[in-house]
mmCIF file of C-alpha atoms and ligand atoms in Angstrom:
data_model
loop_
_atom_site.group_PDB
_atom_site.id
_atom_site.type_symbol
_atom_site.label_atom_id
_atom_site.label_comp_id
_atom_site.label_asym_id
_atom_site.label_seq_id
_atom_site.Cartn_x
_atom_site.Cartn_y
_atom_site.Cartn_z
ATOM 1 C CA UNK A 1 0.000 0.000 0.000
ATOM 2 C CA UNK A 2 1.281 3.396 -0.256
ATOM 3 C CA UNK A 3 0.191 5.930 2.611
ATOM 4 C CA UNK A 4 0.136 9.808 2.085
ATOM 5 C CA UNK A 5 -0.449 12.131 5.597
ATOM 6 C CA UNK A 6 -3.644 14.426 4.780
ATOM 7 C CA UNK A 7 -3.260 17.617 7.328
ATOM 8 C CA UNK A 8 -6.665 18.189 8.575
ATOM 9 C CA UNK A 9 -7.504 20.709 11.345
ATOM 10 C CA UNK A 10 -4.611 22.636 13.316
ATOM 11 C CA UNK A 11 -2.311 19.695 13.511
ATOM 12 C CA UNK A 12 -4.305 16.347 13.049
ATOM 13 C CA UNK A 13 -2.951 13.993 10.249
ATOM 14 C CA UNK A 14 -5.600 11.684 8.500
ATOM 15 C CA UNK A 15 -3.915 8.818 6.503
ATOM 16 C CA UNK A 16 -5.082 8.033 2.675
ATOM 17 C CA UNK A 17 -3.966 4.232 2.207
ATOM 18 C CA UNK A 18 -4.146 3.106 -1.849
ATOM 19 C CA UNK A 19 -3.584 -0.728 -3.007
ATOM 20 C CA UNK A 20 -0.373 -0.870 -5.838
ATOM 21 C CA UNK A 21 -3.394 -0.548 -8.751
ATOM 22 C CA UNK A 22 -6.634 0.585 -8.741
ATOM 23 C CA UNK A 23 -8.628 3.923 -8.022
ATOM 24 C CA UNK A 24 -9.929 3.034 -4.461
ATOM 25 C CA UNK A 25 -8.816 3.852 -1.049
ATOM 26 C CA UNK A 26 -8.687 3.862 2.929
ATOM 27 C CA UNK A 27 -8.737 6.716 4.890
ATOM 28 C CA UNK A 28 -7.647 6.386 8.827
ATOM 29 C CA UNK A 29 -9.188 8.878 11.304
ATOM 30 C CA UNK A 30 -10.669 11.982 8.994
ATOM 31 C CA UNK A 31 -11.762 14.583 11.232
ATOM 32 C CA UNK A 32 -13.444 16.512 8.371
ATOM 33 C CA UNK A 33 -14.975 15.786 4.840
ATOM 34 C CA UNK A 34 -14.704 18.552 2.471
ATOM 35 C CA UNK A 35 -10.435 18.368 2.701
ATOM 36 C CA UNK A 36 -10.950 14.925 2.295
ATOM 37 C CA UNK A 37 -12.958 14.536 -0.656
ATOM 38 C CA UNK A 38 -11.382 17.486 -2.788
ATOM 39 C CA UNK A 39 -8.474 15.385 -2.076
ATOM 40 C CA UNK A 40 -9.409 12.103 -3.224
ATOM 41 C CA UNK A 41 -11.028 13.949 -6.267
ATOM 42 C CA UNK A 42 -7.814 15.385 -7.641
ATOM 43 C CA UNK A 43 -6.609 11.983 -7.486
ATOM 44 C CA UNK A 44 -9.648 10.582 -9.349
ATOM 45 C CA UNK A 45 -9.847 7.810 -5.835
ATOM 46 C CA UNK A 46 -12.757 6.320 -4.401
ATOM 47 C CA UNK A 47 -12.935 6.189 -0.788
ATOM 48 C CA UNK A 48 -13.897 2.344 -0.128
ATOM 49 C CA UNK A 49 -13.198 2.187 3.739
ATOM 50 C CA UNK A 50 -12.293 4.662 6.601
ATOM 51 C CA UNK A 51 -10.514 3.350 9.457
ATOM 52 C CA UNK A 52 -11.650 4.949 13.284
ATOM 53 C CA UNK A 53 -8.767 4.177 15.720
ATOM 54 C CA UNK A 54 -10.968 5.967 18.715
ATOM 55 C CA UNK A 55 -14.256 8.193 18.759
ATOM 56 C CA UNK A 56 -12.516 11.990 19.496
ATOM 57 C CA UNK A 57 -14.517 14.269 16.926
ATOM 58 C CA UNK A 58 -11.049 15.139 15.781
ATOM 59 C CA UNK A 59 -10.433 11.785 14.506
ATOM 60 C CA UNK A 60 -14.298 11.077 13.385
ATOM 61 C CA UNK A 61 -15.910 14.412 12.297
ATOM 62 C CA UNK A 62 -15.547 13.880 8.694
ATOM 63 C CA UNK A 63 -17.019 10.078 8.611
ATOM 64 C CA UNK A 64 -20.955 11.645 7.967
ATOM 65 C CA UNK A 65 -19.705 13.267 5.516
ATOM 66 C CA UNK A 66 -17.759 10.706 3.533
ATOM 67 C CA UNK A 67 -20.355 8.413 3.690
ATOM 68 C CA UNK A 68 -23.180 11.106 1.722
ATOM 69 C CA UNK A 69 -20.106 10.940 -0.683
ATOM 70 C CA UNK A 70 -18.861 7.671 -0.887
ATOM 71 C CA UNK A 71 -22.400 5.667 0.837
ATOM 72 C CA UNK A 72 -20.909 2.330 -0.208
ATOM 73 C CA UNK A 73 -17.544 2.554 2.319
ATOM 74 C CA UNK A 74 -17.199 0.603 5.131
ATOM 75 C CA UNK A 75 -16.483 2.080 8.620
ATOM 76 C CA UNK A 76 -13.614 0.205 10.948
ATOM 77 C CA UNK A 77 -14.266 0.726 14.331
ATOM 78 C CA UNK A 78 -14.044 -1.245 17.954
ATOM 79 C CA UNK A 79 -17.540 -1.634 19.491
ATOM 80 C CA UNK A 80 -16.738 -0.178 22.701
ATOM 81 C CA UNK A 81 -15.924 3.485 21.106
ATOM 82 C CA UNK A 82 -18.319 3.463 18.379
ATOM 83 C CA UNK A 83 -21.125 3.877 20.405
ATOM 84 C CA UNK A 84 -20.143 7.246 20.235
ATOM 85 C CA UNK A 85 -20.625 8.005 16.480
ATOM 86 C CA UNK A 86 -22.183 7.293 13.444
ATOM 87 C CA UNK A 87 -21.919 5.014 10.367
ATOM 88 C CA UNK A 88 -19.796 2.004 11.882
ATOM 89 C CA UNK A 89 -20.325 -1.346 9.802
ATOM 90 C CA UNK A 90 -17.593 -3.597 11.057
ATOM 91 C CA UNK A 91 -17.457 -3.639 14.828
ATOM 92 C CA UNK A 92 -13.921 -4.668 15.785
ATOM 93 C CA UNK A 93 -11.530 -5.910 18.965
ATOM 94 C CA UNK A 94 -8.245 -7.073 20.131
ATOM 95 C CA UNK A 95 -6.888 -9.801 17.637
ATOM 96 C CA UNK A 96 -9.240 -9.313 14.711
ATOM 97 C CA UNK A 97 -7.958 -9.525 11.186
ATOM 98 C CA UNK A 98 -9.381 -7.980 8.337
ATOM 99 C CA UNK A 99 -8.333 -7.745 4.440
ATOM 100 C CA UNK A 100 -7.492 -4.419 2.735
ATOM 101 C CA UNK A 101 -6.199 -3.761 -0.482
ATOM 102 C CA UNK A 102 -4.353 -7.514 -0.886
ATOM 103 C CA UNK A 103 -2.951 -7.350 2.723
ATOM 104 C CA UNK A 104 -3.696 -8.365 6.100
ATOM 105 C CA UNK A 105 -4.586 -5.521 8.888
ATOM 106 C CA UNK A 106 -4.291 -6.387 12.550
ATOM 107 C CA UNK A 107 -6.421 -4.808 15.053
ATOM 108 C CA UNK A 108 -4.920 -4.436 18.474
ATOM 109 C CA UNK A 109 -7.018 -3.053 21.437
ATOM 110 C CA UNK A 110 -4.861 0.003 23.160
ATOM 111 C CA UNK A 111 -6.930 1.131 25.984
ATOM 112 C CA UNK A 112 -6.218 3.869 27.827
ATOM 113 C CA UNK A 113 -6.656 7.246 25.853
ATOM 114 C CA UNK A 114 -10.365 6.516 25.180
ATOM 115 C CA UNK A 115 -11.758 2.894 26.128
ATOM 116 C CA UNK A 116 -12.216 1.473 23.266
ATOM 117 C CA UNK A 117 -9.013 3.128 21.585
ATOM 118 C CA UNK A 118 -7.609 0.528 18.637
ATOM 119 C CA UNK A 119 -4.260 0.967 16.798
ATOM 120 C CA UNK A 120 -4.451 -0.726 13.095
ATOM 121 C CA UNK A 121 -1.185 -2.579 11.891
ATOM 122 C CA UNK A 122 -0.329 -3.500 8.497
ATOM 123 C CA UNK A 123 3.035 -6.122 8.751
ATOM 124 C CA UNK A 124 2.834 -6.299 4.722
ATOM 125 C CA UNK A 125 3.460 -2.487 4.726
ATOM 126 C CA UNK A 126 5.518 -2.162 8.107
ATOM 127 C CA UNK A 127 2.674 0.391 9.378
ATOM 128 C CA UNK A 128 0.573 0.940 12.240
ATOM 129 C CA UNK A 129 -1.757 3.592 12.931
ATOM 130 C CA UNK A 130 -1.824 4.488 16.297
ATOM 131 C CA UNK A 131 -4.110 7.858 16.610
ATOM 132 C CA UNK A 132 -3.605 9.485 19.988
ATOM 133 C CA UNK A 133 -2.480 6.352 21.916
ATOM 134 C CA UNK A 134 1.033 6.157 20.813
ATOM 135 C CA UNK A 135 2.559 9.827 19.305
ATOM 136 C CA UNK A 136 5.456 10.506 18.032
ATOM 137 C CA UNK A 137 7.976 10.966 20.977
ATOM 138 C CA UNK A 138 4.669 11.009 23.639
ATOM 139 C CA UNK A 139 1.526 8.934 24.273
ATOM 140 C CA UNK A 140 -2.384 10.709 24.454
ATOM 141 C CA UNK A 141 -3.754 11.685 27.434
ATOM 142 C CA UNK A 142 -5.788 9.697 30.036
ATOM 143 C CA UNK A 143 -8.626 10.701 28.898
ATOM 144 C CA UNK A 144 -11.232 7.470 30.094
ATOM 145 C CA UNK A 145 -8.642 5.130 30.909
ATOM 146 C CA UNK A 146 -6.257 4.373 34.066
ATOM 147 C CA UNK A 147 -2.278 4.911 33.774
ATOM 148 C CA UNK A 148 -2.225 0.780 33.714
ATOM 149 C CA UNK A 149 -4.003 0.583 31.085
ATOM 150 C CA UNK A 150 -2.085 3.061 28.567
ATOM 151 C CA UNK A 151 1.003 2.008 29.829
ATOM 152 C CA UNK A 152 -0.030 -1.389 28.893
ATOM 153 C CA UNK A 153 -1.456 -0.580 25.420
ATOM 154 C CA UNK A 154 2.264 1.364 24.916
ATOM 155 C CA UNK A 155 4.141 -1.413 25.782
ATOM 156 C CA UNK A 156 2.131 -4.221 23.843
ATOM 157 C CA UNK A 157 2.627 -1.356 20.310
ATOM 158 C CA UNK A 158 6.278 -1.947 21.262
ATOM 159 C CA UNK A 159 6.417 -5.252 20.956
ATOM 160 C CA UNK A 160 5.821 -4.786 16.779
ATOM 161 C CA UNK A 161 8.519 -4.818 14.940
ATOM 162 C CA UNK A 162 10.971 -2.251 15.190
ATOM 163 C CA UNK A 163 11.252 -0.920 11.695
ATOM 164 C CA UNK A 164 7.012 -0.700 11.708
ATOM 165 C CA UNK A 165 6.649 3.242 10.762
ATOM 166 C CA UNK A 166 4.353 4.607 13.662
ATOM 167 C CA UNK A 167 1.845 6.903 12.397
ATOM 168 C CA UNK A 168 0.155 9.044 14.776
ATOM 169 C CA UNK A 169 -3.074 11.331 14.697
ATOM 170 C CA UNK A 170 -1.132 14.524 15.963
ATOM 171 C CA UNK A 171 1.792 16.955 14.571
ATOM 172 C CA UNK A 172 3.404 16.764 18.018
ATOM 173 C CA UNK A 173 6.792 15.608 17.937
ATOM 174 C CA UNK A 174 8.238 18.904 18.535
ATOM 175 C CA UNK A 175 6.419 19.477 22.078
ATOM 176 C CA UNK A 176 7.121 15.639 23.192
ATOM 177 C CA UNK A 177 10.908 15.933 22.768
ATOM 178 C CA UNK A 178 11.014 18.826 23.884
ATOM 179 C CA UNK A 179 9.493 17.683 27.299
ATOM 180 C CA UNK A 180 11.492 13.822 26.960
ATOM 181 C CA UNK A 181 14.820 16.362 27.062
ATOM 182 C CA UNK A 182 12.997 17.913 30.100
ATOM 183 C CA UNK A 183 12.800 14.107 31.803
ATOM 184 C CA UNK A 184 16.125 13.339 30.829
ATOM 185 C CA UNK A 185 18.706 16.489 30.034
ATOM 186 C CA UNK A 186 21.408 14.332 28.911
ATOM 187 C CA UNK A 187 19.661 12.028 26.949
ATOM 188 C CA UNK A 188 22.166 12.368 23.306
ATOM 189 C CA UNK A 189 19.235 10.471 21.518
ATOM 190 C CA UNK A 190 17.055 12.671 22.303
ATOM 191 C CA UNK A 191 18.781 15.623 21.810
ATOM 192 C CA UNK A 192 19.887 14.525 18.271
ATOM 193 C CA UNK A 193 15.874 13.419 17.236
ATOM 194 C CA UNK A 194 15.220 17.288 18.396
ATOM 195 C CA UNK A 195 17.879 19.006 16.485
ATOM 196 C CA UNK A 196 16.504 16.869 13.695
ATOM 197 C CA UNK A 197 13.075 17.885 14.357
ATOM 198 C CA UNK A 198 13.530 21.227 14.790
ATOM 199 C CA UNK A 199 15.140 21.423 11.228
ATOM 200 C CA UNK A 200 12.095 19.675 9.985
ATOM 201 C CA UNK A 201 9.449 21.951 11.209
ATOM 202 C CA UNK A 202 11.595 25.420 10.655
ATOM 203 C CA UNK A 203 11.131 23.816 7.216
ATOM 204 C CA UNK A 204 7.002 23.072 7.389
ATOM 205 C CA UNK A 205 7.916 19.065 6.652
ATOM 206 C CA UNK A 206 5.617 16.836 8.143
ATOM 207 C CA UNK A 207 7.501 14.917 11.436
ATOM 208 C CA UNK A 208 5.058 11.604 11.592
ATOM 209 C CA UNK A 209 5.493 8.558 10.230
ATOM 210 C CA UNK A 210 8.758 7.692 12.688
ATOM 211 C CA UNK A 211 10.398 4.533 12.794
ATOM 212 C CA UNK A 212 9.295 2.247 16.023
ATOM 213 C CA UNK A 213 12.938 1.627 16.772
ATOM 214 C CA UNK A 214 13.126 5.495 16.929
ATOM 215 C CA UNK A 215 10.736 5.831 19.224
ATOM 216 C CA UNK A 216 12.074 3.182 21.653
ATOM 217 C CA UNK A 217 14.966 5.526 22.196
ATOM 218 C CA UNK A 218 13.506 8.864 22.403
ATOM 219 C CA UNK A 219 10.266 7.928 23.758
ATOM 220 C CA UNK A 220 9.990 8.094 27.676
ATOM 221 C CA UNK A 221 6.579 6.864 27.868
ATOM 222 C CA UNK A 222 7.908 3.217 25.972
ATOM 223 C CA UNK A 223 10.347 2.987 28.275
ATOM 224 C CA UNK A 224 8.897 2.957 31.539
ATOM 225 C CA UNK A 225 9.706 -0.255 32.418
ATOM 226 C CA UNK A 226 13.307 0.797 32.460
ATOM 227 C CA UNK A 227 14.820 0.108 35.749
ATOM 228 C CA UNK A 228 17.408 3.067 35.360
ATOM 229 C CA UNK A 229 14.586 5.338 34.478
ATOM 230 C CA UNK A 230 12.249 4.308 37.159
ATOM 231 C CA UNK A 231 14.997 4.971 39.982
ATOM 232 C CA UNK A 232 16.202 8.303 38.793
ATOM 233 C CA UNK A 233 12.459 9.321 38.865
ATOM 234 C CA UNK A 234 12.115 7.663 42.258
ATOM 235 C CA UNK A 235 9.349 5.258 41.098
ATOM 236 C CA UNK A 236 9.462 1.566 41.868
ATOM 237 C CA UNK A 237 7.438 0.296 38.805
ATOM 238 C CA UNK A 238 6.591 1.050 35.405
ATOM 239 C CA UNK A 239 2.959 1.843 36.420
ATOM 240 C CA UNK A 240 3.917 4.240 38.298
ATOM 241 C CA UNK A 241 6.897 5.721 36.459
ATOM 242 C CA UNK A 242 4.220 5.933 33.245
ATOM 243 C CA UNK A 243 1.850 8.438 35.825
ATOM 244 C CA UNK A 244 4.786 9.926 36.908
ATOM 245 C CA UNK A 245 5.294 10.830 33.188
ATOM 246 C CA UNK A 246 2.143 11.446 31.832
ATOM 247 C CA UNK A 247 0.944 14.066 34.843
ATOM 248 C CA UNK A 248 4.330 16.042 34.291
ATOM 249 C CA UNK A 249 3.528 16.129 30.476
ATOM 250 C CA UNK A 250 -0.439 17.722 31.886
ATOM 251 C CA UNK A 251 1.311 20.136 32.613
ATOM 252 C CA UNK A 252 4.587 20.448 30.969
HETATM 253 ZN ZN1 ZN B 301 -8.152 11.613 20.838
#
């Protein structure tokens, strides 16, 4: 498949997924139509299925929309979030396998930002989508879920892989490292992915997809089940070095 980052909003990325031939298409989390569809109409695409990975409005707004367009796509979503919209047609959960475009997606259940959060994965493609439960260089907030739970949902993304390309639902790389250099001052992996970053966005490039094994270096929130980490915070177990984390970024 090849996957092109659609800006929506103020800094929300949808994903357009298209097979090798053909005129259809996948879209992951559009927040609104009208970007959308001008889109897929200068490319002469047909939107056959749009992929939810949690019910935010910023991640959903658009589905209505698409579907007076395009009224024969599908809608990917897990039960327990899609409750809160619209349109759903294939109700999915932790471990389900579905067929797009020739390959296989797996759905993996990543509670913790929203309930019924899901993050899709794509093994032909090295790809999963990971809306606001994994970022770039941070994690969501705790929005309905308990610090066990997203801590869990991190770690079990980090077992993929580690050249699966994470792509997130936010343009917020910048703001993460900048608060991972803030847990860890003399972290040089860190402060290299910064420079880096910083170059990109003086620039206007795009920051998201990164690289999983990136983000198992420069990422504080995959690594709190590092023992080194844990002491220097003064917390005794990656549960609690993940709260630790997550309330400093509240309010970082
Ligand atoms: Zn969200």
């Amino acid at each position: 498949m090849h996957i092109e980052g659609l800006p929506l909003l103020s800094d929300n990325y949808a994903w357009v997924l298209t097979p090798q031939s053909g005129n259809g298409c996948a879209v992951v989390d559009p927040s609104e139509a009208g970007p959308v569809i001008e889109f897929l109409e200068s490319r002469d695409l047909r939107l056959e299925v749009i992929l939810a990975t949690h019910h935010h409005w910023d991640h959903t707004g658009g589905i209505a929309g698409l579907l007076e367009f395009f009224p024969e796509a599908k809608v990917f979503a897990s039960e327990i979030d899609a409750k809160h919209f619209a349109g759903t047609t294939d109700f999915i959960g932790d471990g389900d396998v579905f067929e797009l475009f020739a390959e296989e997606v797996h759905c993996l259940h990543v509670p913790g930002h929203t309930l019924g959060a899901v993050a899709f994965y794509c093994p032909k493609s090295k790809a999963v989508f990971t809306g606001d439960t994994l970022f770039t260089a941070g994690c969501g907030r705790l929005f309905e879920g308990t610090p066990e739970q997203l801590c869990h949902s991190l770690l079990k993304i980090r077992e993929l892989p580690e050249d699966v390309l994470v792509y997130c639902g936010h343009e917020y790389t910048q703001k993460n490292l900048n608060y991972a250099l803030h847990v860890e001052p003399e972290n040089a992996a860190v402060q290299a992915r910064l420079a880096e970053v910083d170059n990109q966005r003086a620039q206007g490039r795009p920051t998201v997809p990164a690289l999983l094994k990136t983000e198992c270096e420069t990422n504080p929130f995959l690594r709190s089940d590092d023992g080194a980490l844990q002491a220097a915070k003064g917390c005794s177990d990656a549960v609690s070095l993940f709260a630790h984390l997550r309330r400093g970024r509240d309010s970082f």
